mmCIF file of C-alpha atoms and ligand atoms in Angstrom:
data_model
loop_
_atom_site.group_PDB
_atom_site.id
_atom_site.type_symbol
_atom_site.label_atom_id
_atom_site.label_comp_id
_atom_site.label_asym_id
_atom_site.label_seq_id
_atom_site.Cartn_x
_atom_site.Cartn_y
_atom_site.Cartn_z
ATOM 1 C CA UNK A 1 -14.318 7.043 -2.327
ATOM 2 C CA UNK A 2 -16.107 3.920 -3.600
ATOM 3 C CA UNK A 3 -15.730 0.413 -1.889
ATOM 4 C CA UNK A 4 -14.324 -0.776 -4.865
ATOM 5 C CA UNK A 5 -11.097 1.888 -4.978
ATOM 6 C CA UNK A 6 -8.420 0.368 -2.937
ATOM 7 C CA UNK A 7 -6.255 3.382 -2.069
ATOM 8 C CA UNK A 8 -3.772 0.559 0.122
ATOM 9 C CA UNK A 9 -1.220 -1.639 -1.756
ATOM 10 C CA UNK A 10 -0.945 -5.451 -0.848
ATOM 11 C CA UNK A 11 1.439 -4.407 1.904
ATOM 12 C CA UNK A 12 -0.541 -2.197 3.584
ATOM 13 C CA UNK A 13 0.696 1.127 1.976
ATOM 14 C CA UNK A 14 -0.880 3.957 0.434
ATOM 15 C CA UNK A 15 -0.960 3.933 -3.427
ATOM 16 C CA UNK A 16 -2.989 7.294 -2.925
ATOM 17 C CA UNK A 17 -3.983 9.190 -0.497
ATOM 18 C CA UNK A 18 -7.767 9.998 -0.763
ATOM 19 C CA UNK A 19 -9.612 9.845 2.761
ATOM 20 C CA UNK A 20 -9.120 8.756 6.323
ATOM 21 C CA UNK A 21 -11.966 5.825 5.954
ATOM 22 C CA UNK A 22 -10.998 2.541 6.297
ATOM 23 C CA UNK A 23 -7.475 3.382 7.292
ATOM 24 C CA UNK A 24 -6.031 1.184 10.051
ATOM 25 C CA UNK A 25 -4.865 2.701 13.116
ATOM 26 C CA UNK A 26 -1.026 1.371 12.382
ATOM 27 C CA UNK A 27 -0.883 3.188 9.451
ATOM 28 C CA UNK A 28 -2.114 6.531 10.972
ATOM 29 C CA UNK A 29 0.079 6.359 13.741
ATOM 30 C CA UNK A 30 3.163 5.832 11.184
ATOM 31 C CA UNK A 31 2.353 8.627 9.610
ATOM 32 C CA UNK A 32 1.618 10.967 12.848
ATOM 33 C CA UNK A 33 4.961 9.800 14.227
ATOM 34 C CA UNK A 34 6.544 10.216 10.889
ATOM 35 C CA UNK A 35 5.057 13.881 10.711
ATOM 36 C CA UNK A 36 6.523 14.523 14.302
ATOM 37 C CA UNK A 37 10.033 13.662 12.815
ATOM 38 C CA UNK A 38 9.484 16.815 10.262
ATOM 39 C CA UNK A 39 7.637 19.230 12.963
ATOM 40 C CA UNK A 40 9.211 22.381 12.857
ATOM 41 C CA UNK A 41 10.363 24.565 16.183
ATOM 42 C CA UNK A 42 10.352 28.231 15.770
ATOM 43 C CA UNK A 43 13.556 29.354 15.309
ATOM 44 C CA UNK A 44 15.208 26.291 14.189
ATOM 45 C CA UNK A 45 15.883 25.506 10.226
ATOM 46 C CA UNK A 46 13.175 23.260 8.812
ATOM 47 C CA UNK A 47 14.056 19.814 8.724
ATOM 48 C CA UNK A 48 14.717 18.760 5.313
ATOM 49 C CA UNK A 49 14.358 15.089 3.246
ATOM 50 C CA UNK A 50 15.388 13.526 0.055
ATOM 51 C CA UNK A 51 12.634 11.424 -1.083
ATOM 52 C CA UNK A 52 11.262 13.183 -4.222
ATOM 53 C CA UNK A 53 14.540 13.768 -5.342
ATOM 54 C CA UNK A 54 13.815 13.753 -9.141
ATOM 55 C CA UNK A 55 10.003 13.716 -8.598
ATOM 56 C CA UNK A 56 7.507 16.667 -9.890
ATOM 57 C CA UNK A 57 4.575 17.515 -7.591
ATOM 58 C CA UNK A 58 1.205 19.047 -8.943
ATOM 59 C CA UNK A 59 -1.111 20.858 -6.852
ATOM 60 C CA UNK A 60 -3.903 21.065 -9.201
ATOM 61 C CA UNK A 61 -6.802 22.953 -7.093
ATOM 62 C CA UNK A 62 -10.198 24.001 -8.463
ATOM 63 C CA UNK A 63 -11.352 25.645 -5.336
ATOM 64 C CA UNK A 64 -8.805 28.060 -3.412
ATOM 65 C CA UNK A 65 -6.175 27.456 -1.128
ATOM 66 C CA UNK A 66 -3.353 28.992 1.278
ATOM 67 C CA UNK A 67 -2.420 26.830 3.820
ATOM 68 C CA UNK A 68 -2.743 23.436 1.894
ATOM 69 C CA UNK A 69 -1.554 24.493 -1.283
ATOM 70 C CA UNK A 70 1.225 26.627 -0.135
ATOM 71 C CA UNK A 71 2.305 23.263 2.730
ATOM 72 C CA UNK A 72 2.239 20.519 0.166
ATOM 73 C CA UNK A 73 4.397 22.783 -2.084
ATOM 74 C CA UNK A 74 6.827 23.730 1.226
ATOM 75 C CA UNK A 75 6.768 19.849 1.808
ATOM 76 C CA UNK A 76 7.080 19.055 -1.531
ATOM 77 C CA UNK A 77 10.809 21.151 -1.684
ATOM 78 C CA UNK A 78 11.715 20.513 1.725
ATOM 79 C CA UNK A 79 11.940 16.543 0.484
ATOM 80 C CA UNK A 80 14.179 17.944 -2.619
ATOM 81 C CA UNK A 81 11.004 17.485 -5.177
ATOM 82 C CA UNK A 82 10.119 20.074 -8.029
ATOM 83 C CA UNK A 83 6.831 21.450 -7.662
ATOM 84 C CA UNK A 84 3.973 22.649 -10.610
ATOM 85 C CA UNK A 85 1.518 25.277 -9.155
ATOM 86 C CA UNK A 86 -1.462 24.177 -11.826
ATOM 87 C CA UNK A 87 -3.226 27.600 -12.709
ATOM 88 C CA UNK A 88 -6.775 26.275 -13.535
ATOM 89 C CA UNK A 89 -7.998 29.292 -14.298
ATOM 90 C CA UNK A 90 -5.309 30.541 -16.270
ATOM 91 C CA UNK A 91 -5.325 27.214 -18.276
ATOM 92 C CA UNK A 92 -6.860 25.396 -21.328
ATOM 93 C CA UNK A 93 -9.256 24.286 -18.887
ATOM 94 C CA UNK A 94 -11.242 27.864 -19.656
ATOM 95 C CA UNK A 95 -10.722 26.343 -23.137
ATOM 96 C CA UNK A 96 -13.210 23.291 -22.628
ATOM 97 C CA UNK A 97 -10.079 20.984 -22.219
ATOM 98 C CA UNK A 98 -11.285 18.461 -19.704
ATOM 99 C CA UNK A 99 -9.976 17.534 -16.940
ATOM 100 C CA UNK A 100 -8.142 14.073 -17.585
ATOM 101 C CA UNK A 101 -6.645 15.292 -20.982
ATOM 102 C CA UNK A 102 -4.981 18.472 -18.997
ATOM 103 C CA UNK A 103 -3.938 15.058 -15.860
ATOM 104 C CA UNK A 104 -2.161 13.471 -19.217
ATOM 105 C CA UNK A 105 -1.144 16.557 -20.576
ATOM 106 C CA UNK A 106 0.903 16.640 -16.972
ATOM 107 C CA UNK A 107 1.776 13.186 -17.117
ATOM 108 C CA UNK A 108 3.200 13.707 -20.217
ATOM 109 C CA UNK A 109 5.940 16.599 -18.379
ATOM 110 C CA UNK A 110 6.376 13.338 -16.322
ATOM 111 C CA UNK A 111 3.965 14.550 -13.037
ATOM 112 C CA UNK A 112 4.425 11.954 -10.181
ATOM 113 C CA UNK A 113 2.330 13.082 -7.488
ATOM 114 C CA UNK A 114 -1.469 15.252 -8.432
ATOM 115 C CA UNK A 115 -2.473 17.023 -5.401
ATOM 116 C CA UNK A 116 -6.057 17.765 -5.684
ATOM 117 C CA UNK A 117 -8.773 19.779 -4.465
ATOM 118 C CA UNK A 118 -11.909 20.037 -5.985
ATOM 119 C CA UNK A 119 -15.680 20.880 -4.958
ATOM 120 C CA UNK A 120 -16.963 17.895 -6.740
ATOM 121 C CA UNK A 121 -17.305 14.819 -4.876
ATOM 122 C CA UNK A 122 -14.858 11.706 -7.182
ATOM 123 C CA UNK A 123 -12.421 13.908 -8.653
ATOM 124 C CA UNK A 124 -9.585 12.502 -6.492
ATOM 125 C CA UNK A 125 -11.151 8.658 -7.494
ATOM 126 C CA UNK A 126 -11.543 9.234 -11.036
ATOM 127 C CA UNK A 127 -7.646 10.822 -11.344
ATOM 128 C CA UNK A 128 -6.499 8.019 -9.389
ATOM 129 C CA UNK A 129 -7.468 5.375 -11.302
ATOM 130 C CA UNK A 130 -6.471 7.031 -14.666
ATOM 131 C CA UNK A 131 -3.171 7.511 -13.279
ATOM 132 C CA UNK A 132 -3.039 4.421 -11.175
ATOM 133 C CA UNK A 133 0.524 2.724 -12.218
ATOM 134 C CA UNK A 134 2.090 6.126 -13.286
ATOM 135 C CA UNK A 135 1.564 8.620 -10.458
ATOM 136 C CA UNK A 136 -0.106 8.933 -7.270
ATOM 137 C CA UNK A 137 -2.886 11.113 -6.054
ATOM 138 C CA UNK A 138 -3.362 12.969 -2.967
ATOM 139 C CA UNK A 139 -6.348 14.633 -1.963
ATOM 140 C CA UNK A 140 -6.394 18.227 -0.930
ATOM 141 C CA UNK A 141 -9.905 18.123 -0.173
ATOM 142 C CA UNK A 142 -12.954 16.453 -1.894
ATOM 143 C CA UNK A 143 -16.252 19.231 -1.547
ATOM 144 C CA UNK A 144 -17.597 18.479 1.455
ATOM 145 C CA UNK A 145 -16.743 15.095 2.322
ATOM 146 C CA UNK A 146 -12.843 14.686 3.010
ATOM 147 C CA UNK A 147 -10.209 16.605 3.746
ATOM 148 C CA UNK A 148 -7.869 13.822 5.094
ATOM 149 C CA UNK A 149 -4.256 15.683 5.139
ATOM 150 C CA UNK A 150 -6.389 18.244 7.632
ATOM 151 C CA UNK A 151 -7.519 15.787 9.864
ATOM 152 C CA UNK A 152 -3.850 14.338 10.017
ATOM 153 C CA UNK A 153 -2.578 17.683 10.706
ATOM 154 C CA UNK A 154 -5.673 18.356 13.892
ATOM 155 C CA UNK A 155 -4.367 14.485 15.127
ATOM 156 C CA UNK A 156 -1.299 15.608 15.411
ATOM 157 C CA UNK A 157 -1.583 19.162 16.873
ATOM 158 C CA UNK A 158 -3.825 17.798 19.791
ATOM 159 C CA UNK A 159 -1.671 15.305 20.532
ATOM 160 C CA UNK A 160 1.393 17.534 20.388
ATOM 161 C CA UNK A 161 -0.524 19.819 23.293
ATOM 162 C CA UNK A 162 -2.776 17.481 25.092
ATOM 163 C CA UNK A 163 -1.201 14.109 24.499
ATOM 164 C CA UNK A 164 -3.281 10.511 24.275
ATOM 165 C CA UNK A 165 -6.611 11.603 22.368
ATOM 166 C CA UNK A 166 -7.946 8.258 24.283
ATOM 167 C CA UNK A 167 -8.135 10.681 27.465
ATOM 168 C CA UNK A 168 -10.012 13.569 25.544
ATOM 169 C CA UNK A 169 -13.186 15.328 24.981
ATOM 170 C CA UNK A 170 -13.379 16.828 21.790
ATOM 171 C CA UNK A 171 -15.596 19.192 20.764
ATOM 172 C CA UNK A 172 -16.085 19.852 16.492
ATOM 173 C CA UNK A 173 -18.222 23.267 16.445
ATOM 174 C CA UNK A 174 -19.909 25.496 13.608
ATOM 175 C CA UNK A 175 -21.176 24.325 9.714
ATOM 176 C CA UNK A 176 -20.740 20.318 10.817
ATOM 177 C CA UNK A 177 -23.019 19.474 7.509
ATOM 178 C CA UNK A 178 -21.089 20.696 4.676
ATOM 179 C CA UNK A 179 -17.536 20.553 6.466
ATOM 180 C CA UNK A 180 -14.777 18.243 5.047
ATOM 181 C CA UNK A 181 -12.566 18.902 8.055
ATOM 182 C CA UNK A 182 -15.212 17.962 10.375
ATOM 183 C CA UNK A 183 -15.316 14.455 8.280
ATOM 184 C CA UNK A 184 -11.962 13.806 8.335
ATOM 185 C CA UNK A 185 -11.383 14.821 11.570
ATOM 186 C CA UNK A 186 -14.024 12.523 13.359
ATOM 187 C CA UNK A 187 -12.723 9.767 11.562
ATOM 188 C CA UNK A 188 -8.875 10.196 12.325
ATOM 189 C CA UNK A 189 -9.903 11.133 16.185
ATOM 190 C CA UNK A 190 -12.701 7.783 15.768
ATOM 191 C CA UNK A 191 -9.300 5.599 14.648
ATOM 192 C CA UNK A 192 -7.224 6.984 17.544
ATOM 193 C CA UNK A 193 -10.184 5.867 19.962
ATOM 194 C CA UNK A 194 -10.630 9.441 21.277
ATOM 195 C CA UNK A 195 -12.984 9.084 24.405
ATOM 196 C CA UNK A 196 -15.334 11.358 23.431
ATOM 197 C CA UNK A 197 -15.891 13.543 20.230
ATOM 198 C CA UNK A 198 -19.028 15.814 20.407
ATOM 199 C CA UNK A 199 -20.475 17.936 17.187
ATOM 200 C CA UNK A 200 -21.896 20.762 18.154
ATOM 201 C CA UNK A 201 -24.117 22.753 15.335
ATOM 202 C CA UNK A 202 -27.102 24.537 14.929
ATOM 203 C CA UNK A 203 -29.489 22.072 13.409
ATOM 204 C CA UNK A 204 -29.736 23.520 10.186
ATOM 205 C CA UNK A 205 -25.752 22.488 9.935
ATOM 206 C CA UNK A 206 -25.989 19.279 11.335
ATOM 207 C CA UNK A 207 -25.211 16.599 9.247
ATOM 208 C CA UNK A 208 -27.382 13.372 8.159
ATOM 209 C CA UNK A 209 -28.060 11.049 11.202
ATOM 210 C CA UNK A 210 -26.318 7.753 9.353
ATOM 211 C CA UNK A 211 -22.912 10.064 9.683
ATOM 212 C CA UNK A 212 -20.541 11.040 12.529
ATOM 213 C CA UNK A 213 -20.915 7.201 13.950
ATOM 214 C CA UNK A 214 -20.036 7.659 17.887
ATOM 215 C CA UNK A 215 -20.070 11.424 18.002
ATOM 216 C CA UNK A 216 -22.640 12.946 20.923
ATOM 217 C CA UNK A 217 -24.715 15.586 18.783
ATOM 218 C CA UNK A 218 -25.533 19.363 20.870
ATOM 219 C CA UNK A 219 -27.200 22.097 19.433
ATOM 220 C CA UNK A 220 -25.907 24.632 21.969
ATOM 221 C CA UNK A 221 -22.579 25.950 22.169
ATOM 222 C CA UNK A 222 -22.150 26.594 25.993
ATOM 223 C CA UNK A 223 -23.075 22.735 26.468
ATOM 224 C CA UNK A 224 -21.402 20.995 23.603
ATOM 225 C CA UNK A 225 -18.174 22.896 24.614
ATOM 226 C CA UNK A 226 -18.518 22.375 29.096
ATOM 227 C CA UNK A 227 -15.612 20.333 30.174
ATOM 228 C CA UNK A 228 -14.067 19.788 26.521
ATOM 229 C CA UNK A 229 -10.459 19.404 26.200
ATOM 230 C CA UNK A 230 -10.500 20.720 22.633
ATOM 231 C CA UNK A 231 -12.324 23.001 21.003
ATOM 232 C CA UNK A 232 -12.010 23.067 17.306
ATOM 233 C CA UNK A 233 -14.159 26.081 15.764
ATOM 234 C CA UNK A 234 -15.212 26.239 11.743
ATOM 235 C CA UNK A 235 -16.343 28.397 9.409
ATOM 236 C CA UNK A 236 -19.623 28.540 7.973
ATOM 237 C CA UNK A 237 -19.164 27.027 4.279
ATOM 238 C CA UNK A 238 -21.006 29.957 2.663
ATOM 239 C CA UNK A 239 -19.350 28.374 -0.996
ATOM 240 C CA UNK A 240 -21.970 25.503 -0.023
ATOM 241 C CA UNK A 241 -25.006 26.878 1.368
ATOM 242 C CA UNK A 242 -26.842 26.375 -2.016
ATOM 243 C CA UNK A 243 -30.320 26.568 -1.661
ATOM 244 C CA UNK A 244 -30.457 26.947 2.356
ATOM 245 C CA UNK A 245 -29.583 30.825 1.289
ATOM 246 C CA UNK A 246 -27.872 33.272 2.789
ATOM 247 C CA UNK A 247 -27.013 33.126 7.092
ATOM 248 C CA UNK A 248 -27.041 35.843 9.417
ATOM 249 C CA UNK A 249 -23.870 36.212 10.925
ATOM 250 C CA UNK A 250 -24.707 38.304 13.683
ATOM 251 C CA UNK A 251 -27.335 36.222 15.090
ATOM 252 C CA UNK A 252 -24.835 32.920 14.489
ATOM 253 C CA UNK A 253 -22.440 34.914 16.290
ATOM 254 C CA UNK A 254 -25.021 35.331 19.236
ATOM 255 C CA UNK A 255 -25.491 31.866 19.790
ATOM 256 C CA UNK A 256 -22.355 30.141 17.749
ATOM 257 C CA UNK A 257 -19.213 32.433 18.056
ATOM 258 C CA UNK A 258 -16.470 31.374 20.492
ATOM 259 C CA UNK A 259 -15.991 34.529 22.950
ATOM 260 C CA UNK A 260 -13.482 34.688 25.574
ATOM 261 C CA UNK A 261 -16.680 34.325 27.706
ATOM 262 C CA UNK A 262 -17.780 31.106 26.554
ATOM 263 C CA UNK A 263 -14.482 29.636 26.206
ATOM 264 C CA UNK A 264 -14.587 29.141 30.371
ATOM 265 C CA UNK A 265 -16.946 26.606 29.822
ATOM 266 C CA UNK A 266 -14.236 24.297 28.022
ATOM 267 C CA UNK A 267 -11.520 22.364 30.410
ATOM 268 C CA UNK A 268 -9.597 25.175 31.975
ATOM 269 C CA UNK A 269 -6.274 24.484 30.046
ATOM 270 C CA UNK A 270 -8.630 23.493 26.633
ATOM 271 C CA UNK A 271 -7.026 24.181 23.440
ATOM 272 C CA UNK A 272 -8.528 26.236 20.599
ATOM 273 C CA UNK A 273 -8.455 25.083 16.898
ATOM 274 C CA UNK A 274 -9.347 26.241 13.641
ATOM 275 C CA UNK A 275 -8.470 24.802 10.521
ATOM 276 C CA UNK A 276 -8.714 28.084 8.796
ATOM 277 C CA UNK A 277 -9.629 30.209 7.553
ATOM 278 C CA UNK A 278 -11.092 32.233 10.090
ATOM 279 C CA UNK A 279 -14.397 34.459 9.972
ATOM 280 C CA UNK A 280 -12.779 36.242 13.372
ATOM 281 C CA UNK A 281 -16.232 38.391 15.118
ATOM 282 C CA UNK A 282 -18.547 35.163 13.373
ATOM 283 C CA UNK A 283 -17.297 32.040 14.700
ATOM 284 C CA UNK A 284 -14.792 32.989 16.311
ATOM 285 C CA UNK A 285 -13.353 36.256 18.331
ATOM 286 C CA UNK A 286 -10.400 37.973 17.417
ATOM 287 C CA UNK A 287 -9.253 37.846 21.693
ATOM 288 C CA UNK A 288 -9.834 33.811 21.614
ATOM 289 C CA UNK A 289 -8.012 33.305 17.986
ATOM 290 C CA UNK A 290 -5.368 35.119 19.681
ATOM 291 C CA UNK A 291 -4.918 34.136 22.965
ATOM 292 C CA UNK A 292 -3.180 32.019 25.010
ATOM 293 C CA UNK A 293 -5.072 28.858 24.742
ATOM 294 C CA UNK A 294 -5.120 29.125 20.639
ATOM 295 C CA UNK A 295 -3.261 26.365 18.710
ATOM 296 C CA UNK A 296 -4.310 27.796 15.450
ATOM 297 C CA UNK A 297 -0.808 28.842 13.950
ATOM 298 C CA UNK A 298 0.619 25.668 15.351
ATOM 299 C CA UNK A 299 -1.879 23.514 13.043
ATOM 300 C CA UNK A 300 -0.575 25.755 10.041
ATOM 301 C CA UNK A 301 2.888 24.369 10.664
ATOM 302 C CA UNK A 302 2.243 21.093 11.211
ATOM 303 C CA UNK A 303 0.167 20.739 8.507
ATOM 304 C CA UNK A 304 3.623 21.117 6.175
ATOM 305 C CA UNK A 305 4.750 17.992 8.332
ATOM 306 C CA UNK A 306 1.733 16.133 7.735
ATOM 307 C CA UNK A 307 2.311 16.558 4.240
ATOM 308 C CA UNK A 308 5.492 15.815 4.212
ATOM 309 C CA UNK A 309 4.882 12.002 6.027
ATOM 310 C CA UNK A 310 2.081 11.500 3.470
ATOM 311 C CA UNK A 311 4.698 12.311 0.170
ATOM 312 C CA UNK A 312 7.494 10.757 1.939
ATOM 313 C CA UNK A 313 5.256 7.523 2.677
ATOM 314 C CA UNK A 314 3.987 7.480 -1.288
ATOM 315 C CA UNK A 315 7.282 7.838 -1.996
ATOM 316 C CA UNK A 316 8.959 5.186 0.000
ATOM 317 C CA UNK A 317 5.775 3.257 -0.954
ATOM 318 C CA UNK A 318 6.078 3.707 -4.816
ATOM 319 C CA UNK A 319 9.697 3.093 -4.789
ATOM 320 C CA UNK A 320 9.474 -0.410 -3.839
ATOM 321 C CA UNK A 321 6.460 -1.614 -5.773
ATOM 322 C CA UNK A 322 8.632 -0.108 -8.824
ATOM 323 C CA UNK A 323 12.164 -1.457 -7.680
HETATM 324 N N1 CP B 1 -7.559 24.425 6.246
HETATM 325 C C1 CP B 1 -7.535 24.634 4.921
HETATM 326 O O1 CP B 1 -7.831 23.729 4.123
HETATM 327 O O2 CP B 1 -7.184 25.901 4.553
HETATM 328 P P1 CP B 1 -7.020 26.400 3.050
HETATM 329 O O3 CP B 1 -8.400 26.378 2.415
HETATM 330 O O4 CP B 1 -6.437 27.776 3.139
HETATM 331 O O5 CP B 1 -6.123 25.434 2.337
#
């Protein structure tokens, strides 16, 4: 996002949601202990809201989806809103209608909330500010830079199981360069003051030097992961390789894939993440997604929490800059 696009309002409350940066530490922690209010048990009946009540949500993603598209539309129901499923490539898009004449053409159907993803970096900026005073914009994840309802969702899930990040040694492990979820989680674990955060990557998938302020760089897996309390594995980003080719998964798996094994080396009660989804026998094993120190299904359902804080905050937010 640009300097110049304030995403806040005057009081301190998201107009949009489009990345983690800059956010103050109040605000995150409203919306974490919001999201706790919606967390789901299993076996219990979701908890349910009111605030879009009369509001139309539209997940509009260019690049595919399960888990966030299918949460913000569970969140977007479970607050009483209706919800658009945008079909880009079912849609006059494939036509050569651009992209802000199909965002009027929904604004037109009276579209309050666009929930975007998109593999170009801006999208999420340049919707925002069409749309500014009529709807509100919520990134789903911006290429490789931001992904920030995921790294809401990874606060929450480690504190849920491990408590006060400020205690913690995290440990971010696989395609660091082109991952969005490693972004936004560094930043949302940076604003909660987590005590350490390591990124652990091959150095062809380590990121520029300017980014990842704070964060201890390794470039082997059985050190960046000894003593962690988390361990949060990712895929490898084939979609964005470009012109670093092809990888071979066997030998990433060799030196990069989180075995049962190698797991000992974390904390002895470490947690396992993944933000999905998984490459299981690449960077991760099918026994360690599985097992008992995996939190991966837990992120899943919090992420519909997550997203429903963020749409209940716009909400609450747009409400009173309207009323
Ligand atoms: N974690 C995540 O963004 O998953 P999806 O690509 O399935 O939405």
């Amino acid at each position: 996002m640009s300097p110049a696009f304030a995403q806040l309002d005057a009081g301190g409350r998201l107009r949009h949601f489009l990345t983690l940066d800059g956010l103050p530490r109040s605000l995150l922690e409203s919306l974490l202990e919001r999201a706790f209010s919606f967390a789901s048990r299993p076996g219990r009946a979701a908890t349910r809201g009111e605030a879009l009540r009369g509001s139309t949500v539209v997940n509009l993603f260019a690049e595919p989806s399960t888990r966030t598209r299918a949460s913000f539309e569970l969140a977007a129901v479970r607050l009483g809103g209706d919800v658009l499923n945008f079909d880009n490539a079912l849609s006059s898009r494939v036509k050569g209608e651009t992209l802000l004449d199909t965002v009027h053409t929904l604004l037109a159907m009276q579209a309050d909330y666009f929930v975007i993803r998109d593999a170009e970096a801006g999208v999420q900026e340049l919707v925002a500010r069409e749309v500014d005073s009529e709807a509100a914009v919520v990134s789903a994840g911006e290429a490789h830079l931001s992904h920030p309802t995921q790294g809401l969702l990874d606060a929450m899930t480690i504190r849920e199981h491990k408590g006060d990040v400020g205690q913690l040694t995290i440990a971010i492990v696989g395609d660091i360069a082109r991952s969005r979820v490693a972004r936004s989680a560094h930043l949302a674990l940076r604003t909660l003051d987590a005590r350490e955060i390591r990124i652990v990557a091959p150095r062809a998938m380590m990121p520029e030097a300017a980014e990842f302020a704070g964060a201890r760089r390794l470039e082997s897996l059985d050190d960046g992961i000894a003593g962690a309390d988390v361990v949060m594995m990712l895929r490898i980003q084939h979609e964005r390789t470009g012109a670093a080719g092809p990888v071979d998964l066997a030998a990433y798996h060799r030196e990069f894939g989180l075995t049962a094994a190698r797991l000992k080396h974390a904390a002895p009660n470490a947690i396992v993440m993944h933000p999905g989804p998984m490459n299981r026998g690449v960077e991760i094993d099918s026994d360690v997604a599985d097992g008992p120190q995996s939190v991966i299904r837990r992120q899943v359902a919090n992420g519909v929490a997550v997203r429903m804080a963020v749409l209940q905050h716009l909400a609450e937010a747009r409400r009173t800059r309207v009323g």
